[in-house]
Coordinates of C-alpha atoms and ligand atoms in Angstrom, one line a residue:
Chain A
M1 CA -32.6 15.8 101.8
L2 CA -30.8 19.0 102.8
S3 CA -27.7 18.2 100.8
A4 CA -29.9 17.5 97.8
L5 CA -31.4 20.9 98.2
G6 CA -28.0 22.4 98.6
S7 CA -26.6 20.9 95.5
Q8 CA -29.7 22.0 93.6
V9 CA -29.1 25.6 94.7
L10 CA -25.5 25.3 93.7
A11 CA -26.4 23.9 90.3
F12 CA -28.9 26.7 89.8
T13 CA -26.4 29.4 90.7
E14 CA -23.8 27.8 88.5
S15 CA -26.1 27.8 85.4
A16 CA -27.4 31.3 86.2
G17 CA -23.7 32.4 86.1
K18 CA -23.1 30.6 82.9
F19 CA -26.2 32.1 81.3
S20 CA -25.1 35.6 82.3
I21 CA -21.6 35.0 80.8
F22 CA -23.3 33.7 77.6
T23 CA -25.5 36.7 77.4
A24 CA -22.6 39.1 77.8
R25 CA -20.6 37.3 75.1
A26 CA -23.6 37.3 72.8
M27 CA -23.9 41.1 73.3
A28 CA -20.2 41.6 72.6
A29 CA -20.5 39.5 69.4
V30 CA -23.3 41.7 68.1
V31 CA -20.9 44.6 67.5
R32 CA -18.0 42.6 66.3
P33 CA -17.4 42.0 62.6
P34 CA -18.0 40.0 60.5
F35 CA -21.7 40.8 60.3
E36 CA -23.8 37.9 58.9
L37 CA -26.4 39.9 56.9
R38 CA -27.7 36.9 55.0
E39 CA -28.4 35.0 58.1
L40 CA -30.0 38.0 59.7
M41 CA -32.4 38.4 56.8
K42 CA -33.3 34.8 57.0
Q43 CA -34.1 35.0 60.7
L44 CA -36.0 38.3 60.3
E45 CA -38.2 36.4 57.9
R46 CA -38.5 33.3 60.0
I47 CA -39.0 35.0 63.3
G48 CA -40.9 38.1 62.3
V49 CA -42.9 37.5 59.2
A50 CA -43.8 33.9 59.9
S51 CA -44.9 34.8 63.5
F52 CA -47.4 37.5 62.4
P53 CA -50.5 35.3 62.2
V54 CA -49.9 33.8 65.7
V55 CA -49.4 37.2 67.3
A56 CA -52.4 38.7 65.3
V57 CA -54.8 36.0 66.4
T58 CA -53.5 36.2 70.0
C59 CA -54.0 40.0 70.2
L60 CA -57.3 39.9 68.4
F61 CA -58.9 37.6 70.9
T62 CA -57.2 39.1 73.9
G63 CA -58.6 42.5 72.8
M64 CA -62.1 41.0 72.4
V65 CA -62.1 39.1 75.7
F66 CA -60.8 42.1 77.6
T67 CA -63.5 44.3 76.1
L68 CA -66.2 41.8 76.8
Q69 CA -65.2 41.6 80.5
T70 CA -64.7 45.3 81.1
Y71 CA -67.9 46.2 79.2
D72 CA -69.8 43.8 81.3
G73 CA -68.4 45.3 84.5
F74 CA -68.5 48.9 83.5
A75 CA -72.1 48.6 82.4
R76 CA -73.1 48.1 86.0
F77 CA -72.5 51.8 86.7
Q78 CA -73.2 53.1 83.2
A79 CA -69.5 53.7 82.4
E80 CA -69.4 51.9 79.1
S81 CA -67.8 54.9 77.4
Y82 CA -64.6 54.3 79.4
V83 CA -64.1 50.9 77.9
P84 CA -62.2 52.0 74.8
G85 CA -59.6 53.9 76.9
I86 CA -59.1 51.1 79.4
L87 CA -58.7 48.6 76.6
G88 CA -56.1 50.8 74.9
V89 CA -54.0 51.2 78.1
A90 CA -54.3 47.5 79.2
L91 CA -53.5 46.2 75.7
L92 CA -50.6 48.5 74.9
R93 CA -48.9 48.4 78.3
E94 CA -49.5 44.9 79.4
L95 CA -51.6 42.4 77.5
A96 CA -50.1 42.5 74.1
P97 CA -46.4 42.5 75.2
V98 CA -46.9 39.7 77.8
I99 CA -49.3 37.4 76.0
G100 CA -47.7 38.0 72.7
G101 CA -44.3 37.4 74.3
L102 CA -45.4 34.2 75.8
M103 CA -46.7 33.0 72.5
M104 CA -43.4 33.9 70.9
A105 CA -41.5 32.0 73.6
G106 CA -43.5 29.0 72.6
R107 CA -43.0 29.5 68.9
V108 CA -39.6 31.0 68.4
G109 CA -37.7 30.2 71.6
S110 CA -38.5 26.5 71.3
A111 CA -37.5 26.5 67.6
M112 CA -34.2 28.0 68.5
A113 CA -33.5 25.5 71.3
A114 CA -34.5 22.6 69.1
E115 CA -32.6 23.7 66.1
L116 CA -29.3 24.6 67.8
G117 CA -29.7 21.6 70.2
T118 CA -29.9 19.2 67.2
M119 CA -26.9 21.0 65.6
R120 CA -25.0 20.5 68.9
V121 CA -25.7 16.8 69.4
T122 CA -25.0 16.0 65.7
R123 CA -21.7 18.0 66.0
Q124 CA -22.7 20.6 63.4
I125 CA -21.7 23.3 65.9
D126 CA -18.3 21.7 66.2
A127 CA -18.0 21.5 62.4
M128 CA -18.8 25.2 62.2
E129 CA -16.1 25.9 64.8
V130 CA -13.6 23.8 62.8
M131 CA -14.4 25.9 59.7
A132 CA -13.3 29.0 61.6
T133 CA -16.8 30.3 62.1
D134 CA -18.0 31.4 65.5
P135 CA -21.4 29.9 66.2
L136 CA -22.1 32.9 68.5
Q137 CA -21.7 35.2 65.5
Y138 CA -23.2 33.0 62.8
L139 CA -26.1 31.5 64.7
V140 CA -26.8 33.4 67.9
V141 CA -26.4 37.1 66.8
P142 CA -28.8 36.9 63.9
R143 CA -31.5 35.2 66.0
L144 CA -30.9 37.7 68.8
L145 CA -31.1 40.7 66.6
A146 CA -34.1 39.4 64.6
T147 CA -36.1 38.7 67.8
V148 CA -35.3 42.0 69.4
V149 CA -36.2 43.9 66.3
M150 CA -39.3 41.9 65.3
L151 CA -41.0 41.4 68.6
P152 CA -41.7 45.1 69.2
L153 CA -42.9 45.4 65.6
L154 CA -45.2 42.4 65.9
I155 CA -46.6 43.7 69.2
A156 CA -47.2 47.2 67.7
M157 CA -49.3 45.6 65.0
G158 CA -50.9 43.4 67.7
D159 CA -51.9 46.6 69.6
L160 CA -53.8 47.8 66.6
I161 CA -55.4 44.5 65.9
G162 CA -56.4 44.1 69.5
I163 CA -58.1 47.5 69.6
W164 CA -59.9 46.8 66.4
G165 CA -61.0 43.5 68.0
G166 CA -62.5 45.6 70.9
W167 CA -64.3 47.8 68.4
Y168 CA -65.6 44.8 66.4
L169 CA -66.9 43.1 69.5
I170 CA -68.9 46.1 70.8
N171 CA -70.1 47.5 67.5
V172 CA -70.7 44.4 65.5
V173 CA -70.9 41.3 67.7
M174 CA -72.8 42.9 70.6
D175 CA -74.5 45.4 68.4
A176 CA -74.3 48.1 71.1
P177 CA -72.8 51.0 69.0
L178 CA -70.3 53.0 70.9
P179 CA -69.8 56.1 68.7
G180 CA -66.3 57.5 68.4
F181 CA -64.7 54.2 69.7
F182 CA -61.3 54.9 68.2
D183 CA -61.3 58.6 69.2
R184 CA -61.9 57.6 72.7
V185 CA -59.0 55.1 72.6
F186 CA -56.5 57.6 71.3
E187 CA -57.7 60.5 73.4
F188 CA -57.2 58.5 76.5
L189 CA -53.8 57.0 75.5
E190 CA -50.5 58.8 76.1
P191 CA -47.4 58.2 74.0
F192 CA -45.7 56.6 76.9
D193 CA -48.3 53.8 77.1
F194 CA -47.2 52.8 73.7
W195 CA -43.5 53.1 74.4
S196 CA -43.6 51.2 77.7
G197 CA -45.1 48.3 75.8
M198 CA -42.4 48.6 73.2
I199 CA -39.6 48.6 75.8
K200 CA -41.2 45.5 77.4
S201 CA -41.4 43.7 74.1
L202 CA -37.7 44.5 73.4
F203 CA -36.7 43.0 76.7
F204 CA -38.9 39.9 76.2
G205 CA -37.4 39.4 72.8
L206 CA -34.0 39.5 74.4
I207 CA -35.1 36.9 77.0
I208 CA -36.6 34.6 74.4
A209 CA -33.6 34.6 72.1
T210 CA -30.9 34.3 74.7
V211 CA -32.7 31.6 76.6
G212 CA -33.5 29.7 73.4
C213 CA -30.0 29.9 72.0
Y214 CA -28.4 29.1 75.4
K215 CA -30.5 26.1 75.9
G216 CA -29.8 25.0 72.4
L217 CA -26.1 25.4 72.5
T218 CA -25.7 23.7 75.9
T219 CA -27.7 20.6 74.8
R220 CA -26.2 17.3 75.7
G221 CA -27.1 13.7 75.2
G222 CA -28.9 13.0 71.9
A223 CA -32.6 13.3 71.1
E224 CA -33.6 13.2 74.7
G225 CA -31.4 16.1 75.6
V226 CA -32.9 18.1 72.7
G227 CA -36.4 17.4 74.0
T228 CA -35.7 18.4 77.6
N229 CA -33.8 21.5 76.6
T230 CA -36.5 22.6 74.3
T231 CA -39.1 22.3 77.0
N232 CA -36.9 24.1 79.4
A233 CA -36.2 26.9 77.0
V234 CA -40.0 27.6 76.8
V235 CA -40.5 27.3 80.5
Y236 CA -37.6 29.5 81.5
A237 CA -38.3 32.1 78.9
S238 CA -41.9 32.3 79.9
L239 CA -41.0 32.6 83.6
G240 CA -38.4 35.2 82.7
I241 CA -41.1 37.2 80.8
L242 CA -43.5 37.0 83.7
V243 CA -41.0 37.9 86.4
S244 CA -39.2 40.6 84.5
D245 CA -42.6 42.1 83.5
F246 CA -43.2 42.8 87.2
F247 CA -39.9 44.7 87.6
L248 CA -40.3 46.5 84.2
T249 CA -43.8 47.6 85.2
R250 CA -42.4 49.0 88.4
M251 CA -39.8 50.9 86.6
L252 CA -42.1 52.1 83.8
T253 CA -45.0 53.4 86.0
Chain B
M1 CA 18.2 25.2 64.7
E2 CA 15.6 22.6 63.8
E3 CA 12.0 23.8 63.5
P4 CA 9.6 22.5 66.0
T5 CA 7.6 19.4 65.2
F6 CA 4.5 20.2 63.3
V7 CA 2.1 18.5 65.6
Q8 CA 3.3 18.0 69.1
V9 CA 1.2 16.5 71.9
Q10 CA 2.7 16.1 75.4
D11 CA 1.2 14.2 78.3
L12 CA -2.4 15.0 77.4
H13 CA -5.0 14.2 80.0
K14 CA -8.8 14.7 79.7
S15 CA -11.6 13.6 82.0
F16 CA -15.4 13.9 81.8
G17 CA -16.4 13.8 85.4
A18 CA -15.2 10.5 86.7
N19 CA -14.5 9.1 83.3
H20 CA -10.7 9.6 82.7
V21 CA -10.7 9.3 78.9
L22 CA -7.2 10.4 77.9
R23 CA -4.4 9.4 80.2
G24 CA -1.2 10.9 79.0
V25 CA -1.1 10.9 75.3
N26 CA 2.3 11.7 73.6
L27 CA 2.6 12.2 69.9
A28 CA 4.8 14.0 67.4
V29 CA 3.8 14.2 63.7
G30 CA 5.9 15.9 61.1
R31 CA 4.9 17.8 58.0
A32 CA 3.5 15.7 55.2
E33 CA 3.3 12.6 57.4
S34 CA 0.4 10.3 57.3
L35 CA -0.5 8.9 60.7
V36 CA -3.2 6.3 61.2
I37 CA -4.7 5.8 64.7
L38 CA -6.2 2.4 65.4
G39 CA -8.1 1.5 68.5
G40 CA -11.3 0.0 69.9
S41 CA -14.4 2.0 70.2
G42 CA -14.6 4.1 73.3
A43 CA -10.8 4.2 73.5
G44 CA -10.8 8.0 73.2
K45 CA -9.8 8.5 69.6
S46 CA -12.5 11.1 68.7
V47 CA -11.9 13.0 71.9
F48 CA -8.2 13.1 71.0
L49 CA -8.9 14.5 67.5
S50 CA -11.1 17.2 69.2
H51 CA -8.0 18.3 71.2
L52 CA -5.8 18.4 68.1
I53 CA -8.1 21.0 66.5
G54 CA -8.7 22.9 69.7
L55 CA -12.4 22.0 70.1
M56 CA -11.6 20.6 73.6
Q57 CA -9.1 22.0 76.0
A58 CA -6.6 19.7 77.8
D59 CA -7.0 19.2 81.6
R60 CA -3.3 18.6 81.7
G61 CA -0.5 18.6 79.1
S62 CA -0.3 20.5 75.9
V63 CA -1.2 20.3 72.2
T64 CA 1.0 22.4 69.9
I65 CA 0.5 23.0 66.2
D66 CA 3.4 24.5 64.3
G67 CA 4.7 26.0 67.5
Q68 CA 1.3 27.4 68.6
N69 CA -0.2 26.0 71.8
W70 CA -4.0 25.9 71.7
A71 CA -4.2 26.8 75.4
E72 CA -2.3 30.1 74.8
L73 CA -4.3 31.4 71.8
D74 CA -7.0 34.0 72.0
R75 CA -10.2 33.8 70.0
G76 CA -8.9 35.3 66.8
Q77 CA -5.7 33.3 66.8
T78 CA -7.7 30.1 67.4
Y79 CA -9.9 30.7 64.4
D80 CA -6.8 31.7 62.3
L81 CA -5.1 28.5 63.2
R82 CA -8.2 26.5 62.4
T83 CA -8.3 27.8 58.8
R84 CA -5.2 25.6 58.2
F85 CA -7.2 22.5 59.2
G86 CA -9.7 20.3 57.5
M87 CA -11.7 17.8 59.4
S88 CA -14.3 15.2 58.6
F89 CA -16.4 14.0 61.6
Q90 CA -17.4 10.5 62.5
E91 CA -21.0 11.7 62.7
G92 CA -20.8 13.4 59.3
A93 CA -21.9 16.7 60.9
L94 CA -23.3 18.1 57.6
F95 CA -25.4 21.2 58.0
D96 CA -28.8 19.8 57.5
S97 CA -30.4 23.1 56.7
M98 CA -28.1 23.5 53.6
T99 CA -27.8 21.7 50.3
V100 CA -24.7 19.6 49.6
Y101 CA -23.4 22.5 47.5
D102 CA -23.6 25.0 50.3
N103 CA -22.1 22.5 52.8
I104 CA -19.0 22.1 50.7
A105 CA -18.9 25.8 49.8
F106 CA -19.1 26.8 53.4
P107 CA -15.4 26.7 54.3
L108 CA -14.6 28.3 50.9
R109 CA -16.9 31.2 51.7
R110 CA -15.7 31.6 55.2
Q111 CA -12.0 32.0 54.5
T112 CA -10.5 35.5 54.6
S113 CA -9.2 35.6 51.0
K114 CA -12.4 35.7 49.1
M115 CA -13.0 33.3 46.2
G116 CA -15.2 34.3 43.3
K117 CA -18.5 32.6 42.7
G118 CA -17.1 30.7 39.7
E119 CA -14.1 29.5 41.5
I120 CA -16.2 28.2 44.4
K121 CA -18.5 26.4 41.9
D122 CA -15.6 24.7 40.2
R123 CA -14.0 23.7 43.5
V124 CA -17.2 22.2 44.8
A125 CA -17.7 20.2 41.6
E126 CA -14.1 19.0 41.8
C127 CA -14.5 17.9 45.4
L128 CA -17.7 16.0 44.6
E129 CA -16.0 14.4 41.7
T130 CA -13.1 13.4 44.0
V131 CA -15.5 11.5 46.3
G132 CA -17.3 9.9 43.4
M133 CA -20.6 11.7 43.7
P134 CA -20.8 14.3 40.8
G135 CA -24.2 15.9 40.3
I136 CA -25.7 15.6 43.8
A137 CA -24.9 19.2 44.7
Q138 CA -28.5 20.3 44.9
L139 CA -29.7 17.5 47.3
M140 CA -30.2 18.1 51.0
P141 CA -28.3 15.9 53.4
S142 CA -31.5 14.2 54.6
E143 CA -31.8 12.8 51.0
L144 CA -28.5 11.0 51.2
S145 CA -27.6 7.6 52.6
G146 CA -25.2 7.3 55.5
G147 CA -22.2 6.5 53.3
M148 CA -23.0 9.3 50.9
R149 CA -23.1 11.8 53.8
R150 CA -19.8 10.6 55.0
R151 CA -18.3 11.2 51.6
V152 CA -19.8 14.8 51.5
G153 CA -18.2 15.4 54.9
F154 CA -14.9 14.2 53.4
A155 CA -15.3 16.5 50.4
R156 CA -16.0 19.4 52.7
A157 CA -12.9 18.7 54.7
I158 CA -10.6 18.8 51.7
A159 CA -12.3 21.7 50.0
L160 CA -9.9 24.3 51.2
K161 CA -6.8 22.1 50.5
P162 CA -5.7 22.5 54.1
E163 CA -2.2 21.9 55.5
I164 CA -3.5 19.4 58.0
L165 CA -6.4 17.0 57.7
L166 CA -8.1 15.0 60.4
F167 CA -10.4 12.2 59.4
D168 CA -12.5 10.5 62.0
E169 CA -13.4 7.0 60.6
P170 CA -13.9 8.3 57.1
T171 CA -14.6 4.9 55.6
T172 CA -16.7 3.2 58.3
G173 CA -19.8 1.9 56.5
L174 CA -18.5 2.4 53.0
D175 CA -18.1 -0.3 50.4
P176 CA -14.6 -1.7 49.7
I177 CA -14.3 0.2 46.4
M178 CA -15.1 3.6 48.0
T179 CA -12.8 2.8 50.9
T180 CA -10.0 2.4 48.5
V181 CA -10.9 5.6 46.5
L182 CA -10.9 7.7 49.7
G183 CA -7.6 6.1 50.7
E184 CA -6.2 7.2 47.4
V185 CA -7.5 10.7 48.0
I186 CA -5.7 10.9 51.3
I187 CA -2.5 9.7 49.7
Q188 CA -2.8 12.4 47.0
M189 CA -3.5 15.1 49.5
R190 CA -0.2 14.2 51.2
E191 CA 1.9 13.7 48.0
R192 CA 0.6 16.7 46.0
L193 CA -0.2 19.2 48.7
Q194 CA 2.3 18.1 51.3
A195 CA -0.7 17.9 53.7
T196 CA -0.3 16.2 57.1
T197 CA -3.0 13.7 57.6
I198 CA -4.2 12.0 60.8
T199 CA -6.8 9.3 60.2
I200 CA -8.8 7.2 62.6
T201 CA -9.9 4.0 61.1
H202 CA -10.9 0.4 62.0
D203 CA -10.1 -0.8 58.5
I204 CA -6.7 -2.5 58.6
S205 CA -6.3 -2.7 54.8
S206 CA -6.9 1.0 54.3
A207 CA -4.6 1.7 57.3
K208 CA -1.9 -0.3 55.5
M209 CA -2.5 1.7 52.4
I210 CA -2.4 5.3 53.6
A211 CA -0.1 5.2 56.7
N212 CA 3.5 6.2 57.0
R213 CA 3.2 5.6 60.6
V214 CA 0.6 3.8 62.8
A215 CA -0.3 4.3 66.4
M216 CA -2.6 2.2 68.6
M217 CA -4.8 3.9 71.1
F218 CA -5.6 1.8 74.1
K219 CA -7.2 2.9 77.4
G220 CA -6.5 6.5 76.7
E221 CA -2.9 6.2 75.7
L222 CA -1.1 5.8 72.5
V223 CA 0.5 2.5 73.5
H224 CA 2.4 1.6 70.4
Q225 CA 3.7 3.9 67.6
A226 CA 5.8 2.7 64.8
P227 CA 6.4 3.1 61.0
R228 CA 3.9 1.2 59.1
D229 CA 5.7 -2.0 58.3
A230 CA 7.2 -2.3 61.7
F231 CA 3.8 -1.7 63.3
F232 CA 2.0 -4.5 61.4
N233 CA 4.9 -6.9 62.0
C234 CA 5.4 -6.2 65.7
D235 CA 4.5 -8.7 68.3
D236 CA 3.0 -6.3 70.9
P237 CA 0.1 -8.5 72.2
I238 CA -2.5 -5.6 72.1
V239 CA -1.6 -4.6 68.6
R240 CA -1.6 -8.2 67.4
Q241 CA -5.0 -8.9 68.8
F242 CA -6.4 -5.8 67.1
V243 CA -4.7 -6.3 63.8
D244 CA -5.6 -10.0 63.6
G245 CA -9.1 -9.4 65.0
K246 CA -9.0 -12.1 67.6
S247 CA -11.7 -12.3 70.3
Q248 CA -9.4 -13.5 73.0
G249 CA -6.5 -11.4 74.3
P250 CA -5.4 -8.5 76.4
A251 CA -7.6 -5.9 74.7
T252 CA -10.9 -7.8 75.1
E253 CA -11.4 -6.9 78.7
A254 CA -11.0 -3.2 78.1
L255 CA -13.5 -3.2 75.2
I256 CA -16.2 -5.3 77.0
K257 CA -16.0 -3.2 80.2
R258 CA -17.2 -0.2 78.3
Ligands
ADP301 N1 -18.5 15.5 75.1 C1 -18.3 14.4 76.0 N2 -18.8 14.5 77.2 C2 -18.6 13.4 78.1 N3 -18.0 12.3 77.7 C3 -17.6 12.1 76.5 C4 -17.7 13.2 75.5 N4 -17.1 12.8 74.4 C5 -16.7 11.6 74.6 N5 -16.9 11.1 75.9 C6 -16.5 9.8 76.4 O1 -15.2 9.6 76.1 C7 -15.0 8.2 75.8 C8 -14.2 8.1 74.5 O2 -15.1 8.5 73.5 P1 -14.6 8.6 72.0 O3 -13.4 9.4 71.9 O4 -15.8 9.1 71.2 O5 -14.3 7.1 71.6 P2 -13.8 6.5 70.2 O6 -12.4 6.0 70.4 O7 -14.7 5.4 69.9 O8 -13.8 7.6 69.2 C9 -16.3 7.6 75.9 O9 -16.4 6.9 77.1 C10 -17.3 8.7 75.8 O10 -18.4 8.4 76.6
MG302 MG1 -15.0 8.0 67.6

C-alpha cells in the first residue's frame, strides 16, 4: 500500500521534472532560428480563427447567466444599476479567461496531444528528426506561440461578447430596460481589470500548449496510448488552469 | 594513416526496462558498401538502425559515423550529421497531414543549401518515377495502399541523394516485381553515388541481389557476418535455418519465446 503510494509520488515528481525541462527547452527553441513562419501561420489559423465560435458562444452564455443571477440577487435591495459594473469586472478578470481557457484546453490542447501523439507512435516524429528537423522547433514552437498569442485575443473578444450578452438579457429578454448599460460597465471598469484577464489568458495559453505538446510527444503504445494521453492532456491542462488561476489572482489583486 | 571505418559500432548495448534488446553488437561498414541485415522479428533490427542514425542513445558501447561518435555530438552537430543520411522506416512514417509531394520535398526544403522550386519539383518527380509511381504527387498518404506508402517512404529517403542510406524492411508486403525494382535502385545508389546502404530485409532473394555483405541478427547480437557468397553457403546452423526457412532448429526457440 505504502510503497505503491511512494512509487506514485516518485513517478509524479519525475514527470513534473521532465515537464519542466520540456517547457524550458520549448522556450529556448522559440528564440532560436530557423523560424517556421509557415507553420506558425497555419497554427494561428487553426488555433485562433477556428476557435472563435466556441469562445464566443461560451462567453455569450456566461455573460447572460451571470447577469441573470446577479440581477436576481441585486433586485432584492434595489441595486440593479450595479449589475453592469459587476458583470464587467467578473467577466474580464475571471469568467472569460477561466471558462474560455477551459474550453480551449478541451478544443486545442486535446487536438495537439492527439496529433503529436499519433505522429509519435507512427514514427513521423522520428522521421522528422532523421530529416534534420527539430520537432520542438517545427511542431511545438508554432503551436506554443499561436496559443499564447491567440488566447488573449479570443478572450478580449469574448469579453465584449459577454458584456453584450448581459445587455441583451436585461434589455431584450427580460424587457427591463437599464439605461446607459454600457456606460455603467465602462465607468466601473479600470484598465487593470482588462489587463489582468489578458495576463491570465496568456498564462493559460502557455499551459494548454505545453501540456498538450508534452503529452503528445511523450505518447507510447499505439492507439491506446494516444487515447490516454489526449485525455490526460485535457485533465492536466484544466487542473493547471484552475490552480494557477488562484495564484495569478492573488498576485493580480 | 588509414581513415577510420565509415560506420563503426562497438559493443552496443540497449535495454528497455528489463528487456535487454541489443547485447553487444559489433559492426564495421566501409564506404559504398552494401550491408544486408537478416533476422527474425523482434531480434532488435529496427532498434539497431535507430542507434545508427542517432535516434536512440546506447546504454553502453559506441556508434561512430565517419569518425563522429553520436554520444559526443551536440544538438547542431547531430542534425548536421543526419543531413548525410536517408532512412525509410518500417512503418512508412509518412507525414499524414501532407501530400505525397510535400512528403518527398520535405528533406529537400529542410537542407541548408536551398534548392529552387523548379529543382525540387524535378527531383520529386524523378524520385516518384524511380519507385514506379509517377503522377501520384497530389494524393494524401491516407489514399495510398500499404505498399504504395512504403515506396513513397523509400522515395523520400533517397530524395537528397545521401551518403548513407538505411532501409528498414523496404520491400515487406510488396509484389516480387516491385521488390526487384527497389533492389535495383539500392544497387544504383551504391554504384552511381557511392552511397553506403544498410538494409534490413526478410527477403532472401533481394538480400542476395543487393548485398556485398550479410549479417545475421540473433538475440540482440550480429552472430554471423560474411561476404555475400560466403554467408549464403556457410553452415552456421542459425543462418542455415533462417535462409532455408525451416521450422525446426536453433532459432525457433528464440522466435517463439517472444
Ligand atoms: N521504443 C521502444 N520502447 C520499448 N521497447 C522497444 C522499443 N522499440 C523496440 N522495443 C523492443 O525491442 C525489441 C526489438 O524490437 P525491434 O528492433 O523493433 O525488432 P525487429 O528486429 O523486428 O525490428 C522488441 O522486444 C520491442 O518490444
Ligand atoms: Mg523492425
